[in-house]
mmCIF file of C-alpha atoms and ligand atoms in Angstrom:
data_model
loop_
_atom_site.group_PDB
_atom_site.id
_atom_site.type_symbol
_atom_site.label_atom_id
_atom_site.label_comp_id
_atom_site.label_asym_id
_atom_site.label_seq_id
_atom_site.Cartn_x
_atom_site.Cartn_y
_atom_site.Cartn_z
ATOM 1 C CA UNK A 5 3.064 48.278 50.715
ATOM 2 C CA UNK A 6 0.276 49.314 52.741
ATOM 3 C CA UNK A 7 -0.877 51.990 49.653
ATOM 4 C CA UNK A 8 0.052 49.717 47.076
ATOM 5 C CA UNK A 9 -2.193 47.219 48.436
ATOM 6 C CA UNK A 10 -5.072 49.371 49.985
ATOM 7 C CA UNK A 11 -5.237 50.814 46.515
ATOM 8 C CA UNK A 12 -4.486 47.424 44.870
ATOM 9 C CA UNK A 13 -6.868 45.444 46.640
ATOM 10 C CA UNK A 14 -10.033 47.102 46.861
ATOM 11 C CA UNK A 15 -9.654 47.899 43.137
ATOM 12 C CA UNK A 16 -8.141 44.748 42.126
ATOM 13 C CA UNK A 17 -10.258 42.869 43.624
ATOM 14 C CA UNK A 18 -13.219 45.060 42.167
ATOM 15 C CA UNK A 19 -11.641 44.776 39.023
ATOM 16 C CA UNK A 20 -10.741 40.844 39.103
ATOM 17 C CA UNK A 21 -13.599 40.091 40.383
ATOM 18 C CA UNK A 22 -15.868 42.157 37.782
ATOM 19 C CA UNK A 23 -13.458 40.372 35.123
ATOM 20 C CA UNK A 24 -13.376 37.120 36.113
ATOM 21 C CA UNK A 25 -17.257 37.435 36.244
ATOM 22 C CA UNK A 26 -16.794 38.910 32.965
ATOM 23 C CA UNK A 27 -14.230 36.779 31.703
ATOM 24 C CA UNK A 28 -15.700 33.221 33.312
ATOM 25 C CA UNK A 29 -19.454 34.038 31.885
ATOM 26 C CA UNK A 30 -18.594 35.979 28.606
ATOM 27 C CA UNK A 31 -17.665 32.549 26.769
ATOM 28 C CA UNK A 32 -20.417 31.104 27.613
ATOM 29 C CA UNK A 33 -22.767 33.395 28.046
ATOM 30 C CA UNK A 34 -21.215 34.479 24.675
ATOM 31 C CA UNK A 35 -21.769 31.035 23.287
ATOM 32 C CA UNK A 36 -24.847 30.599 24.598
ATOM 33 C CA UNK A 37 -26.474 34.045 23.499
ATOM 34 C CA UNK A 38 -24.592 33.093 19.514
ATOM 35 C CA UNK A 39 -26.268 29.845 19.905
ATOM 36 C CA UNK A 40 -29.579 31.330 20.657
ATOM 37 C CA UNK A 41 -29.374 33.826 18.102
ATOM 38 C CA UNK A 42 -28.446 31.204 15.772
ATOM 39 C CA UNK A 43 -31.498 29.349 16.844
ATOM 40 C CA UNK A 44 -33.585 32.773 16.653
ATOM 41 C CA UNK A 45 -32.140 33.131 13.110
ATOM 42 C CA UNK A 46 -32.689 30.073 12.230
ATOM 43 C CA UNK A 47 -35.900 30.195 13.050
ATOM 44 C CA UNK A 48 -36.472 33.384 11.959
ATOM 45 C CA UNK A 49 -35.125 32.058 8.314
ATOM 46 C CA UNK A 50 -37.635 29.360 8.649
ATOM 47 C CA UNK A 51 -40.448 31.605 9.683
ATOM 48 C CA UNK A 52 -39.764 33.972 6.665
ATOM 49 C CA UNK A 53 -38.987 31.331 4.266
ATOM 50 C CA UNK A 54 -42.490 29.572 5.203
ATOM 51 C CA UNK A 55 -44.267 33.120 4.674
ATOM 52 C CA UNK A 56 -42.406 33.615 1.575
ATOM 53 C CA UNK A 57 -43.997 30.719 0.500
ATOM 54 C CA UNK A 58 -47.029 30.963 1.771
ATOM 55 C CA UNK A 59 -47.223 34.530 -0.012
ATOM 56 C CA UNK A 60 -46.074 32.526 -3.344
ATOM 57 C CA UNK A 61 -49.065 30.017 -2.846
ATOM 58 C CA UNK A 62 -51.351 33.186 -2.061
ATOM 59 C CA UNK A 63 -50.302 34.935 -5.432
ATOM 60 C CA UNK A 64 -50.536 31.550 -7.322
ATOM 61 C CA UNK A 65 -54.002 31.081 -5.717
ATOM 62 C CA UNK A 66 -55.010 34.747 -6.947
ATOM 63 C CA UNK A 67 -54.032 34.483 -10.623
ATOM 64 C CA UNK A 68 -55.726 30.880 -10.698
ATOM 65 C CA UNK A 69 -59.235 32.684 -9.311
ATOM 66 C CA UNK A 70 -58.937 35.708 -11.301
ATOM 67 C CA UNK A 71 -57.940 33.937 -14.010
ATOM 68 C CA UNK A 72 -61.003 31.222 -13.987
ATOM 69 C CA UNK A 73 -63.387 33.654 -13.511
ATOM 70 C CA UNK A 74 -62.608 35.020 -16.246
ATOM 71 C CA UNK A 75 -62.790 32.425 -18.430
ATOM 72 C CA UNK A 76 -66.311 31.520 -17.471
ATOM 73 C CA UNK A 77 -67.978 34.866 -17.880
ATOM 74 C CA UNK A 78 -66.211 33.891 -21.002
ATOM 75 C CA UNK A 79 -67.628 30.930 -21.593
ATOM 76 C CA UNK A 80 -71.138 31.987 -20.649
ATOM 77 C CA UNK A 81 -71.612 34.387 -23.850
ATOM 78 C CA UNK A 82 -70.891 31.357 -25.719
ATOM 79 C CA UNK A 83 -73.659 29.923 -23.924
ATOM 80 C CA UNK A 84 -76.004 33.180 -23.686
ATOM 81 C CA UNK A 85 -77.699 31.820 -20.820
ATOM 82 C CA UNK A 86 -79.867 34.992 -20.325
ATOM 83 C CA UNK A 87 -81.008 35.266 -23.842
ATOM 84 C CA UNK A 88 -82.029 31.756 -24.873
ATOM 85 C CA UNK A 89 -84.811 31.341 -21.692
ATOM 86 C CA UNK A 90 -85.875 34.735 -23.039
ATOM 87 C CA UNK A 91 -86.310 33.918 -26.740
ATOM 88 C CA UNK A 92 -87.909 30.352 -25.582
ATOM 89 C CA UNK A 93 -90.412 32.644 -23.102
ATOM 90 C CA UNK A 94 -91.216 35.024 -25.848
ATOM 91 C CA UNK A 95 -91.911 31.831 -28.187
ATOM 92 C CA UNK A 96 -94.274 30.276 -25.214
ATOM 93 C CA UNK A 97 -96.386 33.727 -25.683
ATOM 94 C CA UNK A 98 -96.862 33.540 -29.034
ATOM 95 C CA UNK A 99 -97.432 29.989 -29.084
ATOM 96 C CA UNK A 100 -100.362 30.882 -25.774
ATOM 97 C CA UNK A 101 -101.403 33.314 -27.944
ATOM 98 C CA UNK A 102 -102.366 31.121 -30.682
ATOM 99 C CA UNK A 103 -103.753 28.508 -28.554
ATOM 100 C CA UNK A 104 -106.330 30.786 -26.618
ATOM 101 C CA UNK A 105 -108.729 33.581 -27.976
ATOM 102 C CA UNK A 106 -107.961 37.259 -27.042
ATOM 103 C CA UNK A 107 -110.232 38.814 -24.787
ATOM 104 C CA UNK A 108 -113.709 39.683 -26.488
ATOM 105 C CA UNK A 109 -113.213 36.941 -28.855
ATOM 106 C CA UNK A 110 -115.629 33.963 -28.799
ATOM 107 C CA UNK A 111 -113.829 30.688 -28.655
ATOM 108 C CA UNK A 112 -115.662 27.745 -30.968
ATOM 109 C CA UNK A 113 -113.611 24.804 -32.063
ATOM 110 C CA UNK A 114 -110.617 25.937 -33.651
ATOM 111 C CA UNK A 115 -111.350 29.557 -34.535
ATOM 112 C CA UNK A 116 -112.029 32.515 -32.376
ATOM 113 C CA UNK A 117 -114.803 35.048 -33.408
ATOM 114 C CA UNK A 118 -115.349 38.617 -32.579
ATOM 115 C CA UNK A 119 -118.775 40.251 -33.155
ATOM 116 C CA UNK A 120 -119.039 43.924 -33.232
ATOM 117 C CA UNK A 121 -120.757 46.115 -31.255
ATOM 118 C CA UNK A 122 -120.515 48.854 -34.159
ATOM 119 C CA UNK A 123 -122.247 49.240 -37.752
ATOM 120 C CA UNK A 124 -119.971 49.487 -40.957
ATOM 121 C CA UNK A 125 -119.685 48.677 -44.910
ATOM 122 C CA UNK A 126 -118.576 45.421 -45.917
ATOM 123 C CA UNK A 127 -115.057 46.460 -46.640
ATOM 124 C CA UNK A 128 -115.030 48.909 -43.424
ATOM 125 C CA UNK A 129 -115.776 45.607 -41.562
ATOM 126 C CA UNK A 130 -113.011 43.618 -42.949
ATOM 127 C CA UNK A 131 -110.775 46.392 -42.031
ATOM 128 C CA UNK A 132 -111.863 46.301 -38.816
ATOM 129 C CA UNK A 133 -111.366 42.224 -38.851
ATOM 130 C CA UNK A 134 -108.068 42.384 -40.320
ATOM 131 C CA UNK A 135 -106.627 45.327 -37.864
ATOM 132 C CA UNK A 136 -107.129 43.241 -34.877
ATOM 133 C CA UNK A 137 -105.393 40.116 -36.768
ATOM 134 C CA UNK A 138 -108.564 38.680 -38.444
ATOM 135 C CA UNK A 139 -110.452 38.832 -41.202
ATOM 136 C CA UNK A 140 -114.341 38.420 -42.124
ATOM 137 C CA UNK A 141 -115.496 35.334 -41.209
ATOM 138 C CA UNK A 142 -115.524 32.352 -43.453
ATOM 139 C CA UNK A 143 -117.571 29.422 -42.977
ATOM 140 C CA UNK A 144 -116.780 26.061 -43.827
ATOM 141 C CA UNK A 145 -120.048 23.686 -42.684
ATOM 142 C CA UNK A 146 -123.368 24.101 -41.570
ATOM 143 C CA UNK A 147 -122.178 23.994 -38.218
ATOM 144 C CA UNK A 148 -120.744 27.200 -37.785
ATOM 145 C CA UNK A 149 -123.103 28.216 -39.478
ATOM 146 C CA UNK A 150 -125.527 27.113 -36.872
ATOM 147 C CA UNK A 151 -122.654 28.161 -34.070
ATOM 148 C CA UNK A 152 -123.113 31.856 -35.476
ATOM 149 C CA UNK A 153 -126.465 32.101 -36.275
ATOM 150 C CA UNK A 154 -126.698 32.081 -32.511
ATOM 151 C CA UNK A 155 -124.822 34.833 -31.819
ATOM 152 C CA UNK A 156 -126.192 37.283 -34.496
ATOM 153 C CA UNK A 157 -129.458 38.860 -36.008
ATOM 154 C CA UNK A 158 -127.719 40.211 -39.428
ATOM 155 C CA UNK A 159 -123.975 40.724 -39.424
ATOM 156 C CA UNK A 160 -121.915 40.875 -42.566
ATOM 157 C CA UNK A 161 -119.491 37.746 -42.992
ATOM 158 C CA UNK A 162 -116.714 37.378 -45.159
ATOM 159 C CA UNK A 163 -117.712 36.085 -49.074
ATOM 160 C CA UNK A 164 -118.526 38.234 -52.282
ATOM 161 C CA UNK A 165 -119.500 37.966 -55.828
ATOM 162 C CA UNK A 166 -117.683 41.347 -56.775
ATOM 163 C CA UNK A 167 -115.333 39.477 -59.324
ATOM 164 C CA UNK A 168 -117.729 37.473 -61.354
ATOM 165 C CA UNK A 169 -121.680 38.136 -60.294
ATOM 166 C CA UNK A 170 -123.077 35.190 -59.546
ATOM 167 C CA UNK A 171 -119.973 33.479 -58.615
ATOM 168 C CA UNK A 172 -119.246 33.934 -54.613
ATOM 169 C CA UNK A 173 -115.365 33.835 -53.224
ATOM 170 C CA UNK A 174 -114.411 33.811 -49.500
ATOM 171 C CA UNK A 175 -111.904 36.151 -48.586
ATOM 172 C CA UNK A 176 -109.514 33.904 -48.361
ATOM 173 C CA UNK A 177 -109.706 33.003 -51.788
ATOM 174 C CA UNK A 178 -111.631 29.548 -51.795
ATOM 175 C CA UNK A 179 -115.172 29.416 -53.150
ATOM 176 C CA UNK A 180 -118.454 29.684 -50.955
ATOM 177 C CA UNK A 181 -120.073 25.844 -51.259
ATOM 178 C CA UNK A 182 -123.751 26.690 -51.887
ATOM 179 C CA UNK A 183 -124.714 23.437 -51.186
ATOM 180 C CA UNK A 184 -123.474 22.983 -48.205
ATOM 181 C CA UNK A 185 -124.269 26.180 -46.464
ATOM 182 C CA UNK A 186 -128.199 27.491 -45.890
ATOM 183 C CA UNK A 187 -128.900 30.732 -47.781
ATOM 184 C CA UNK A 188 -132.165 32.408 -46.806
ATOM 185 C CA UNK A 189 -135.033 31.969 -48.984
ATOM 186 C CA UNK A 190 -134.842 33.305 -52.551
ATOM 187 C CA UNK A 191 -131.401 34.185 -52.224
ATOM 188 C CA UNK A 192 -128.665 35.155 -53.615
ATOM 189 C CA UNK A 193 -131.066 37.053 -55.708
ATOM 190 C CA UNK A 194 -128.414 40.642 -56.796
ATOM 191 C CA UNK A 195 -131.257 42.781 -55.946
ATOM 192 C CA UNK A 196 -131.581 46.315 -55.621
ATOM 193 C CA UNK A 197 -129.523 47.047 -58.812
ATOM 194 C CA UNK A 198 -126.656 44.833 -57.202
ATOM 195 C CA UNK A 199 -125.723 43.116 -54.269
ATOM 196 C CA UNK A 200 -122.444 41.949 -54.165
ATOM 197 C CA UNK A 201 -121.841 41.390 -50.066
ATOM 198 C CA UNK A 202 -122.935 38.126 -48.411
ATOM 199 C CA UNK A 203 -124.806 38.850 -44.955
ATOM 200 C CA UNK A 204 -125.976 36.151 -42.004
ATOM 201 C CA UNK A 205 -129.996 36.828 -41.240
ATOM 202 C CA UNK A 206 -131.141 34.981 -38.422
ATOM 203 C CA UNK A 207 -134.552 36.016 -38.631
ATOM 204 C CA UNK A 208 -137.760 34.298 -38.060
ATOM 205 C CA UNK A 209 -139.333 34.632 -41.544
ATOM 206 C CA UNK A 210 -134.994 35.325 -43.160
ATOM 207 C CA UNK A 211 -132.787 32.929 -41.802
ATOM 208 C CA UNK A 212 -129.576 32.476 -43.771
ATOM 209 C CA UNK A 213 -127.077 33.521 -45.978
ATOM 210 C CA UNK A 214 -128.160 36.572 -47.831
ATOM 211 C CA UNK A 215 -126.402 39.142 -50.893
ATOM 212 C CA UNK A 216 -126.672 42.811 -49.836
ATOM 213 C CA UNK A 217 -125.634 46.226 -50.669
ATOM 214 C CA UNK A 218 -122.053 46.150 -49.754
ATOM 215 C CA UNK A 219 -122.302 50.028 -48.271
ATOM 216 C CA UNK A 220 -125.018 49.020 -45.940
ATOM 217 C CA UNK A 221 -123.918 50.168 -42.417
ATOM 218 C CA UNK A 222 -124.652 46.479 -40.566
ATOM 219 C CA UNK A 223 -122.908 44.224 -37.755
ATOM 220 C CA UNK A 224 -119.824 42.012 -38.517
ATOM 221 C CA UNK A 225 -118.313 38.767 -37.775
ATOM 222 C CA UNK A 226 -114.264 38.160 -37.504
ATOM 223 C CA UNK A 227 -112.781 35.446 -37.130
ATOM 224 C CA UNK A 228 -109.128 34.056 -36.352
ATOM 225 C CA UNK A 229 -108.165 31.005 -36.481
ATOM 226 C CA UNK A 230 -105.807 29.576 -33.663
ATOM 227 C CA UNK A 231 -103.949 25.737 -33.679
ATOM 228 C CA UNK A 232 -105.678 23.172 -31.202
ATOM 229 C CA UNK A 233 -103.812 22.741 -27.932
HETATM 230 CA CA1 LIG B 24 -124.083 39.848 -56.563
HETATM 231 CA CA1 LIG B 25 -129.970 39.503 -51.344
#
């Protein structure tokens, strides 16, 4: 008896006790520790569901931003944004251009002039003119004529008779108005065996328009005309 129940009771009792705290807690600590892992995976479920949406709405949100980017790069060839302020700048320097006289040109009304500092022929001067986007000057009334007679001495301008002596063009193809224009006195006369080149004299006993050898080295007037701002 006395074995039976040393060995019985120490160990039983170890044994029942250690199972009956088993035993009593495990339901409920079992129930409790599946209800709170329930709750865990519930929550976990709705943790992960949320981020699986929110990693929906994140790719959704990426295709709608790459994609409308690149529609409007698209859209802004279409548009050429870049070229068109260029084209309408390049446009506002010519148009400055012809509104103002280049530098060393004489502004006057509505035409620039250019008086050389250099000698040539008649047609070595209109090349001259016409290289720098002239040509010879032409003059229309007596007062450019007065406007250039104060800039020059004797500078070739731009009429000749070389088509029909006697009868004086402009280089641009319109006939020189004798009567409106002041020739110097005795002239056009086709001296010298010819003179075919019309020449401004502003001198004090030759003021005018004169006829002269057309391979006389002498001054020149250009002129270019530019639109009034
Ligand atoms: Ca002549
Ligand atoms: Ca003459």
């Amino acid at each position: 008896m006395a074995v039976f129940f040393r060995s019985r009771e120490p160990d039983g009792g170890f044994e029942v006790a250690e199972y009956r705290q088993i035993s009593r807690s495990d339901p409920e600590a079992a129930a409790a520790t599946r209800r709170s892992r329930q709750a865990e995976i519930k929550h976990l479920q709705v943790v992960l569901l949320s981020f699986g949406l929110l990693c929906v709405l994140q790719a959704s949100l990426n295709i709608a931003l790459r994609l409308s980017p690149a529609t409007q790069p698209g859209s802004q060839p279409g548009t050429q944004p870049g070229t068109l302020p260029g084209t309408e700048e390049g446009t506002q320097d010519e148009t400055q251009e012809e509104h103002s006289c280049p530098q060393g040109w004489i502004p006057s009304s509505s035409s620039c002039y250019y008086v050389s500092s250099q000698r040539a022929s008649w047609d070595g001067a209109r090349q001259a003119c016409r290289a720098r986007g002239g040509d010879l000057v032409i003059i229309n009334s007596q007062q450019e004529q007065d406007f250039l007679s104060g800039l020059v001495v004797a500078a070739w301008v731009g009429m000749t008779d070389r088509g029909t002596e006697g009868v004086w063009m402009w280089v641009d193809g319109t006939p020189v108005d004798k009567e409106r224009l002041r020739w110097a006195p005795g002239q056009p006369d086709d001296a010298s065996g010819g003179e075919d080149c019309g020449d401004l004299r502003v001198m004090r006993s030759f003021m005018g328009l004169n006829d002269f050898d057309c391979g006389f080295p002498a001054p020149w007037i250009c002129e270019k005309n530019i639109k009034p701002v």
